PDB file of C-alpha atoms and ligand atoms in Angstrom:
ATOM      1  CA  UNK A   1      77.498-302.550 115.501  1.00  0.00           C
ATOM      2  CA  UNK A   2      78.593-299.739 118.533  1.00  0.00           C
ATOM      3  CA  UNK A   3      79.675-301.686 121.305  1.00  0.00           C
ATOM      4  CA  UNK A   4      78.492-298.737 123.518  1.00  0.00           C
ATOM      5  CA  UNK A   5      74.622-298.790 124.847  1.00  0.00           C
ATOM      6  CA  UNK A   6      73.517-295.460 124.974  1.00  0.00           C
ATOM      7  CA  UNK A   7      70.166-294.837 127.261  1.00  0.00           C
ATOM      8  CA  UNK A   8      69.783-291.120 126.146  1.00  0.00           C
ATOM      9  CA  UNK A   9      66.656-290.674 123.446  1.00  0.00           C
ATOM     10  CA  UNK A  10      67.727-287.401 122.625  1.00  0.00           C
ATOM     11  CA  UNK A  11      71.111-289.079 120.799  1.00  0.00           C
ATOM     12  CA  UNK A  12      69.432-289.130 117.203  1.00  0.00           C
ATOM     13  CA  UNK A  13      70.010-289.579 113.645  1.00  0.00           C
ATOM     14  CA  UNK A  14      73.782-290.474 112.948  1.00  0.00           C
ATOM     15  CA  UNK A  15      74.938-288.079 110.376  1.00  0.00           C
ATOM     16  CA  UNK A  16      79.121-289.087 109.866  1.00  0.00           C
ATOM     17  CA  UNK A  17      79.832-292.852 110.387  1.00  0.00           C
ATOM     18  CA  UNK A  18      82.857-294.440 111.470  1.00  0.00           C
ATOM     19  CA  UNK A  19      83.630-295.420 108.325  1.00  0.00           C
ATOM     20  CA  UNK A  20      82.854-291.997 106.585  1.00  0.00           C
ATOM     21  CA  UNK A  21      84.915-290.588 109.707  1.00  0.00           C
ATOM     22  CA  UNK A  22      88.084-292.740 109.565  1.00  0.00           C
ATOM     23  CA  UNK A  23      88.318-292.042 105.327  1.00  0.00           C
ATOM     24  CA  UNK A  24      88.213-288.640 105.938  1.00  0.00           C
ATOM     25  CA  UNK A  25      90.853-288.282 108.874  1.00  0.00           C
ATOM     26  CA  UNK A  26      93.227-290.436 106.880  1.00  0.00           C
ATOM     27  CA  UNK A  27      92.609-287.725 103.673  1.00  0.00           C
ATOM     28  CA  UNK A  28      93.688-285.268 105.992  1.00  0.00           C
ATOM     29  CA  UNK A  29      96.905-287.028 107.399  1.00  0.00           C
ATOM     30  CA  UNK A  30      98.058-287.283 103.892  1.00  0.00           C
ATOM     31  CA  UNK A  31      97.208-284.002 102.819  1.00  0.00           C
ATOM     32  CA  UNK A  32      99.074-282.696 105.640  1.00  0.00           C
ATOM     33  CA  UNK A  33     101.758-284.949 105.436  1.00  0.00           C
ATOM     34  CA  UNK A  34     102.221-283.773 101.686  1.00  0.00           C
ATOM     35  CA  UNK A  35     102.098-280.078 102.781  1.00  0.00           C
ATOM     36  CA  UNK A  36     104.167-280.164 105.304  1.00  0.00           C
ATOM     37  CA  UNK A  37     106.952-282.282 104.183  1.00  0.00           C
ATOM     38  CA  UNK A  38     110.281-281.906 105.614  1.00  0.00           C
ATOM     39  CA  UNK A  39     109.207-278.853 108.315  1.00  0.00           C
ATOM     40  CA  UNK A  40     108.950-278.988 112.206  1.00  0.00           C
ATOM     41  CA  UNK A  41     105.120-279.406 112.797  1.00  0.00           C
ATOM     42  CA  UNK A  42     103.751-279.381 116.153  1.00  0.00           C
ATOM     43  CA  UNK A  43     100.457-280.192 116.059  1.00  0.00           C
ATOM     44  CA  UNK A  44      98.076-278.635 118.993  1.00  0.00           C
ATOM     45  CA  UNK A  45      95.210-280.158 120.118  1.00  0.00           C
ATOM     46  CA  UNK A  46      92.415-278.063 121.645  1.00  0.00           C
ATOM     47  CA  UNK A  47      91.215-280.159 124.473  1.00  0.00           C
ATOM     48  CA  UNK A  48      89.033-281.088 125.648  1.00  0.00           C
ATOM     49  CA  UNK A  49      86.989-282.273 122.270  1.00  0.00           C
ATOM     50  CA  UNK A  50      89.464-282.814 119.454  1.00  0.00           C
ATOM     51  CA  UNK A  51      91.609-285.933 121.584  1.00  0.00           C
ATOM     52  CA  UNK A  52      89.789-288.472 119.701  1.00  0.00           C
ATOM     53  CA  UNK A  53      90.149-286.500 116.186  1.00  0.00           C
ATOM     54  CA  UNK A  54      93.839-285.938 117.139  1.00  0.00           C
ATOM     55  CA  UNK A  55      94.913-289.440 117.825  1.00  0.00           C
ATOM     56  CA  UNK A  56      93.818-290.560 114.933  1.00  0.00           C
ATOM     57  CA  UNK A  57      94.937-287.836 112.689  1.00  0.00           C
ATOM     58  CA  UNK A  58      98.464-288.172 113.731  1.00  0.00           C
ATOM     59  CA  UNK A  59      98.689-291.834 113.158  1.00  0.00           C
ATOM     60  CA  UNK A  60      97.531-290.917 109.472  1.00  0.00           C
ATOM     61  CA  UNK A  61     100.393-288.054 108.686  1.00  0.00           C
ATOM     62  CA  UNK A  62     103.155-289.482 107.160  1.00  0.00           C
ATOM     63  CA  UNK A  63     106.409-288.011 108.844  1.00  0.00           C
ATOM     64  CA  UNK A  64     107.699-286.324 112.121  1.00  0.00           C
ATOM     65  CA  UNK A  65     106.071-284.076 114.106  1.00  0.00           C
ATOM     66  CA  UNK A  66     105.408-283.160 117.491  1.00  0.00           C
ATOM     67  CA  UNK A  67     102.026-282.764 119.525  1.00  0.00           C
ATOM     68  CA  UNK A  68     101.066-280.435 122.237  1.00  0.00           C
ATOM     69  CA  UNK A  69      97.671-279.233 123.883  1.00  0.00           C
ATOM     70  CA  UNK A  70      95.922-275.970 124.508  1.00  0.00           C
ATOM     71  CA  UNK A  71      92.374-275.321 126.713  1.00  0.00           C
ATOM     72  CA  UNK A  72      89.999-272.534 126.617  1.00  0.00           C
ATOM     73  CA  UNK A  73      86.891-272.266 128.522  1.00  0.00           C
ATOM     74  CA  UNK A  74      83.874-270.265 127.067  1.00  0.00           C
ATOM     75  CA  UNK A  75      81.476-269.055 130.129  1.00  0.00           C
ATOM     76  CA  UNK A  76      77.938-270.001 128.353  1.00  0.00           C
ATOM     77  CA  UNK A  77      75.103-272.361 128.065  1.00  0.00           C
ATOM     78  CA  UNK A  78      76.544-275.999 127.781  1.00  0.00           C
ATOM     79  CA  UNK A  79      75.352-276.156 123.768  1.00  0.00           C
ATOM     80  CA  UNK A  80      76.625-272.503 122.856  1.00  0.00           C
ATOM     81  CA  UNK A  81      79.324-269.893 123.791  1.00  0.00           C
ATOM     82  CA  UNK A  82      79.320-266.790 125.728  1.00  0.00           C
ATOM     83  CA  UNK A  83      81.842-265.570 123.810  1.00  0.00           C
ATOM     84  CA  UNK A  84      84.018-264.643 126.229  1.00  0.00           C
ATOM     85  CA  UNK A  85      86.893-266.648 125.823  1.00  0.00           C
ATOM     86  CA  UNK A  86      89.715-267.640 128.098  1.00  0.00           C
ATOM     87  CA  UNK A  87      92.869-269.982 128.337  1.00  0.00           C
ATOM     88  CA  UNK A  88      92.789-272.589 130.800  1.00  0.00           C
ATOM     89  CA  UNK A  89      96.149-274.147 129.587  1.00  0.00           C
ATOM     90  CA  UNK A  90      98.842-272.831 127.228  1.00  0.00           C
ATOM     91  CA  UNK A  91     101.480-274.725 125.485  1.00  0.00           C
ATOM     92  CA  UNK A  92     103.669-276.828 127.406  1.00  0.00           C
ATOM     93  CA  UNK A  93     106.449-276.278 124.999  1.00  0.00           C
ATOM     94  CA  UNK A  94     108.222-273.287 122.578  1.00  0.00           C
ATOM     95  CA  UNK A  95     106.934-273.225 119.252  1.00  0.00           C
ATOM     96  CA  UNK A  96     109.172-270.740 117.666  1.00  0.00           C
ATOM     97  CA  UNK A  97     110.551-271.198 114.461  1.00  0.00           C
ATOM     98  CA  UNK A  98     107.988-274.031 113.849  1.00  0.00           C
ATOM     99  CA  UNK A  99     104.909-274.927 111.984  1.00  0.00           C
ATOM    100  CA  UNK A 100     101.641-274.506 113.847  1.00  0.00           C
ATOM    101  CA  UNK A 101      99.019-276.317 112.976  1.00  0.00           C
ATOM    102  CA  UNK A 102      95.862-276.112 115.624  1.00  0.00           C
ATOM    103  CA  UNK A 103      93.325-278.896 115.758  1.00  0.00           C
ATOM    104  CA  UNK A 104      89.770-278.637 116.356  1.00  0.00           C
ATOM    105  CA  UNK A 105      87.123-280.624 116.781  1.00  0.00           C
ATOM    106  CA  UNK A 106      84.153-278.230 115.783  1.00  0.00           C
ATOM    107  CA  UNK A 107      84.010-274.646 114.883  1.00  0.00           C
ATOM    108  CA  UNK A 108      80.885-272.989 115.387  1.00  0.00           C
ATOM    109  CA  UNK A 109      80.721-269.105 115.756  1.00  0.00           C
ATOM    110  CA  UNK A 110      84.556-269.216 115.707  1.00  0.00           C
ATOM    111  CA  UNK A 111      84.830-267.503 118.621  1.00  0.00           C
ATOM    112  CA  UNK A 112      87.248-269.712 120.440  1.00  0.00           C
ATOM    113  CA  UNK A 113      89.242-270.712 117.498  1.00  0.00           C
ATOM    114  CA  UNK A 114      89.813-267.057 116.974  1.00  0.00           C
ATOM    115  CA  UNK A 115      90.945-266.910 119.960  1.00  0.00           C
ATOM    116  CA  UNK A 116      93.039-270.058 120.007  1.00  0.00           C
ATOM    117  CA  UNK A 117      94.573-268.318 116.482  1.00  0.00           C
ATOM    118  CA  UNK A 118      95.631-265.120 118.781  1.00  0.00           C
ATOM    119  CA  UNK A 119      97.081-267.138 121.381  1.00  0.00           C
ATOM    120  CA  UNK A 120      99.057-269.530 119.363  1.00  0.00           C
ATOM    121  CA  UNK A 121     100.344-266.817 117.063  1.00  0.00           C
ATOM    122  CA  UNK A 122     102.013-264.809 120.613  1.00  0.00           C
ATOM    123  CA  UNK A 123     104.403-267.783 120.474  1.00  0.00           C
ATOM    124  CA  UNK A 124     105.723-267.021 117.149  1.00  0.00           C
ATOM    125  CA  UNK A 125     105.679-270.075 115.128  1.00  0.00           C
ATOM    126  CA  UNK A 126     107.581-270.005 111.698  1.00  0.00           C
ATOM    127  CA  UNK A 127     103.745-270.685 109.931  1.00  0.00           C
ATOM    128  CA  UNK A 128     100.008-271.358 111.879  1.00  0.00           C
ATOM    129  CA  UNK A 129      97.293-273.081 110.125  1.00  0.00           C
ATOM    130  CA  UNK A 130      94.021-274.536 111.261  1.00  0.00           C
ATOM    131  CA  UNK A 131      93.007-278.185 110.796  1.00  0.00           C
ATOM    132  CA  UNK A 132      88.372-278.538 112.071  1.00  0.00           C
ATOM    133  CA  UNK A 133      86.747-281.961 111.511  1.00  0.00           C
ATOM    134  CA  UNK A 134      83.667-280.221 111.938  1.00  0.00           C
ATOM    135  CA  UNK A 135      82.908-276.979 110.416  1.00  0.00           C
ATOM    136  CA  UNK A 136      79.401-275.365 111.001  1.00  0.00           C
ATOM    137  CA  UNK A 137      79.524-272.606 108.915  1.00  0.00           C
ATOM    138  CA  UNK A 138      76.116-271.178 109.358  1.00  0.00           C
ATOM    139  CA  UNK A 139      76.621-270.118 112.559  1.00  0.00           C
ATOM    140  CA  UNK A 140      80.288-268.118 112.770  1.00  0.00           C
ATOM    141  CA  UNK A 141      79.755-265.236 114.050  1.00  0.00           C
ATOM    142  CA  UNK A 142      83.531-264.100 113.632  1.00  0.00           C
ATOM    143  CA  UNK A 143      85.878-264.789 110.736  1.00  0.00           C
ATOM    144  CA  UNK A 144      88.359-267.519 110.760  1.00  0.00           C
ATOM    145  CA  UNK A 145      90.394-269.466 108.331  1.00  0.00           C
ATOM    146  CA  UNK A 146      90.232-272.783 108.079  1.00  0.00           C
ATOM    147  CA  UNK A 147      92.862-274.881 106.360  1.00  0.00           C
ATOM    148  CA  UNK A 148      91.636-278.172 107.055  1.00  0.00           C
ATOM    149  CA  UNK A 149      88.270-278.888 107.008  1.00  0.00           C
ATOM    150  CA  UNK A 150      86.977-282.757 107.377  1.00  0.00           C
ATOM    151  CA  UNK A 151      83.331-281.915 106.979  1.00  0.00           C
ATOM    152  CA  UNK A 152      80.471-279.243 106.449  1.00  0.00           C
ATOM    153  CA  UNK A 153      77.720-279.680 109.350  1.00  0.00           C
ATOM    154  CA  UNK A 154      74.183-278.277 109.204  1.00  0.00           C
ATOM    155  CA  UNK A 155      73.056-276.398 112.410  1.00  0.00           C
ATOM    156  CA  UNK A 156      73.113-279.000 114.625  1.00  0.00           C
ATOM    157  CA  UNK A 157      74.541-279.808 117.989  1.00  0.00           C
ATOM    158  CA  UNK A 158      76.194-283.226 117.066  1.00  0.00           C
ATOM    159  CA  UNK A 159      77.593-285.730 120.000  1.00  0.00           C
ATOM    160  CA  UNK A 160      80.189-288.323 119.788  1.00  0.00           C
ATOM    161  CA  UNK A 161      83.918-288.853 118.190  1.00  0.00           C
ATOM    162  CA  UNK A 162      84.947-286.379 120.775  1.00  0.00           C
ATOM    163  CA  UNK A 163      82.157-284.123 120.729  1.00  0.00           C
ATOM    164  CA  UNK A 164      80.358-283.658 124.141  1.00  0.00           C
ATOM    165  CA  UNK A 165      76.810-282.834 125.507  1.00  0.00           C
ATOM    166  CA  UNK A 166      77.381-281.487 129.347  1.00  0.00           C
ATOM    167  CA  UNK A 167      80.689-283.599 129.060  1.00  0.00           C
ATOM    168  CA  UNK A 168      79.106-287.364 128.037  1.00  0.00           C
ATOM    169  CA  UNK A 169      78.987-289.447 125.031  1.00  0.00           C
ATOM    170  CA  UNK A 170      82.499-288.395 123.753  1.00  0.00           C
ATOM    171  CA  UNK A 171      83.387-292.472 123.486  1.00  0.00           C
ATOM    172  CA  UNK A 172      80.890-292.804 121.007  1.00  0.00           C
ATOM    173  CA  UNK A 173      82.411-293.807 117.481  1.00  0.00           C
ATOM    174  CA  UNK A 174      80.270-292.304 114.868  1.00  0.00           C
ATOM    175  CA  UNK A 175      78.960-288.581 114.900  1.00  0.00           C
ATOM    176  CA  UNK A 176      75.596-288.327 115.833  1.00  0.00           C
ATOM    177  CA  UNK A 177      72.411-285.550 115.992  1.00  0.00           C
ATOM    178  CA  UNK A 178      71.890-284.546 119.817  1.00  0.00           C
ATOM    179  CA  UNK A 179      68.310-283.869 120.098  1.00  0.00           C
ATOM    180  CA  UNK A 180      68.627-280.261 122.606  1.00  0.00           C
ATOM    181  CA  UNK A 181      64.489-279.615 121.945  1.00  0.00           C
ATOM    182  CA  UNK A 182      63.605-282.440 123.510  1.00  0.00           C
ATOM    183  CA  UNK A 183      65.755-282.001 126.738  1.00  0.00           C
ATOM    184  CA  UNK A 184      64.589-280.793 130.165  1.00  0.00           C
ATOM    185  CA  UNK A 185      64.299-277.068 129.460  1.00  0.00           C
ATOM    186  CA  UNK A 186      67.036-276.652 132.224  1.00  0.00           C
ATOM    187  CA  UNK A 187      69.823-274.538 131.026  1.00  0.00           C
ATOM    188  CA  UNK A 188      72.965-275.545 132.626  1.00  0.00           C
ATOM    189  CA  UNK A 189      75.315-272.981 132.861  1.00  0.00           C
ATOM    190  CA  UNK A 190      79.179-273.831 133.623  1.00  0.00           C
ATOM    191  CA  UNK A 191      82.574-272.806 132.995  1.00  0.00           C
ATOM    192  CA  UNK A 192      83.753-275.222 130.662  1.00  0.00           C
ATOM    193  CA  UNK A 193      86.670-276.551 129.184  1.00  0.00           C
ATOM    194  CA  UNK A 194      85.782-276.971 125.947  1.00  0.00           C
TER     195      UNK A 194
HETATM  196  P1  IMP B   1      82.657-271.700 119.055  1.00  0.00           P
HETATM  197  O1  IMP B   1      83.569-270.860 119.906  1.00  0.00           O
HETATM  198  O2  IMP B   1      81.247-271.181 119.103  1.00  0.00           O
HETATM  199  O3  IMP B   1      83.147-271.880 117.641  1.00  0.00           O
HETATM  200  O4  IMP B   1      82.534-273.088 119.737  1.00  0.00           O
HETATM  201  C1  IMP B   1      83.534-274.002 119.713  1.00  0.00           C
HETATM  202  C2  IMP B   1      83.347-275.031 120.785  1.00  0.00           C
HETATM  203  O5  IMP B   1      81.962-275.217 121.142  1.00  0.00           O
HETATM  204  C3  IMP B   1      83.827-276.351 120.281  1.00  0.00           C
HETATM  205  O6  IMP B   1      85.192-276.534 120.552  1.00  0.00           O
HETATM  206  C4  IMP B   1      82.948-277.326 121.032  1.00  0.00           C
HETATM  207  O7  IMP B   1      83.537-277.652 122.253  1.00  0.00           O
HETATM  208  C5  IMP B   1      81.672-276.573 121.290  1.00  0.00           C
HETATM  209  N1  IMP B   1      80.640-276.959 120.316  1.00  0.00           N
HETATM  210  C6  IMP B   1      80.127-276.210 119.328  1.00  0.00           C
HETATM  211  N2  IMP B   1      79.204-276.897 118.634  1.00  0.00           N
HETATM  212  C7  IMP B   1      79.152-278.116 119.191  1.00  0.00           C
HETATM  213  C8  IMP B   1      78.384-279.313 118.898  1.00  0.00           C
HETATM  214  O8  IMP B   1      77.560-279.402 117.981  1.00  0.00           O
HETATM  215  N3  IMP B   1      78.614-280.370 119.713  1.00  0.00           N
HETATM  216  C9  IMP B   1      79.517-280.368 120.744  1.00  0.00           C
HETATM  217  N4  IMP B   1      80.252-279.273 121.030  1.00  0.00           N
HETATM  218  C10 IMP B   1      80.071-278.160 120.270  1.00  0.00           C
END
């Protein structure tokens, strides 16, 4: 049972538990552990949505490596993107000569992963690769390759584990259906750190 009460009707059906969610990450951690072996990773977290993805994920990957964070902000609606892309933050630290791997929480139309992929690549890593919990294929607008993929998502906006609506219910622990017909109509429109 969540510990967390949440007073919002439009967080619906659960679609990825926190069991289903923690078997998954810890697949991941091992498959990257495997593939990376012996290299300098530097894993980079896109913030503000993949923290809760990343902490876990690095506690599953067997091995060294090194963690650093990138923002973007997408000028848009709060449940879709603009597509006009920009960075808020850039890595703290060099990554040349080392292996890249980005982590995302969702992808969507792909436009700020591709992005992301641009941005990273500028600071000349040895390899980049891309590691999405979330993938929601149906709606990428723009191509991207993903080398990690936790899950496939139908079109829907999807709350918790990270995952915000108008920057609440990230704490909750499983992944659940955010119900956007049933909102107030109002579109908020933001800046926002994604
Ligand atoms: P994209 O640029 O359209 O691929 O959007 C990527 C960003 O949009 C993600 O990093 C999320 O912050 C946000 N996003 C897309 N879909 C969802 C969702 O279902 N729930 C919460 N955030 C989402």
């Amino acid at each position: 049972m969540s510990i967390i009460a949440i007073d919002d009707e439009r967080v619906g059906e659960r679609l990825l538990s926190i069991e289903q969610i923690a078997q998954r990450v810890k697949e991941l951690g091992q498959q990257i552990g495997n593939d990376y072996r012996g290299r300098d990773l530097v894993l980079i977290g896109v913030l503000t949505g993949s923290v809760v993805f990343l902490s876990d994920l690095i506690r599953s990957i067997p091995g060294n490596l090194e963690v650093d964070f990138v923002a973007a902000a997408s000028y848009g609606a709060v449940t879709h993107s603009s597509g006009v892309v920009r960075i808020l933050k850039d890595l703290s630290h060099p990554i040349l000569s080392k292996d890249a791997l980005i982590v995302e929480d969702i992808v969507d139309t792909g436009l700020t992963l591709a992005y992301l992929i641009d941005r990273v690549a500028s600071h000349q890593p040895a390899s980049l690769a891309t590691c999405v919990l979330l993938n929601k294929s149906a709606r990428r607008r723009v191509p991207v390759d993903l080398n990690y993929v936790g899950f496939e998502l139908p079109d829907r906006f999807v709350v918790g584990y990270g995952l915000d609506y108008a920057g609440r219910y990230r704490n909750l622990p499983s992944i659940h259906v955010y119900n956007l017909e049933e909102s107030s109509g109002i579109e908020c429109r933001r800046p926002s750190a994604d």
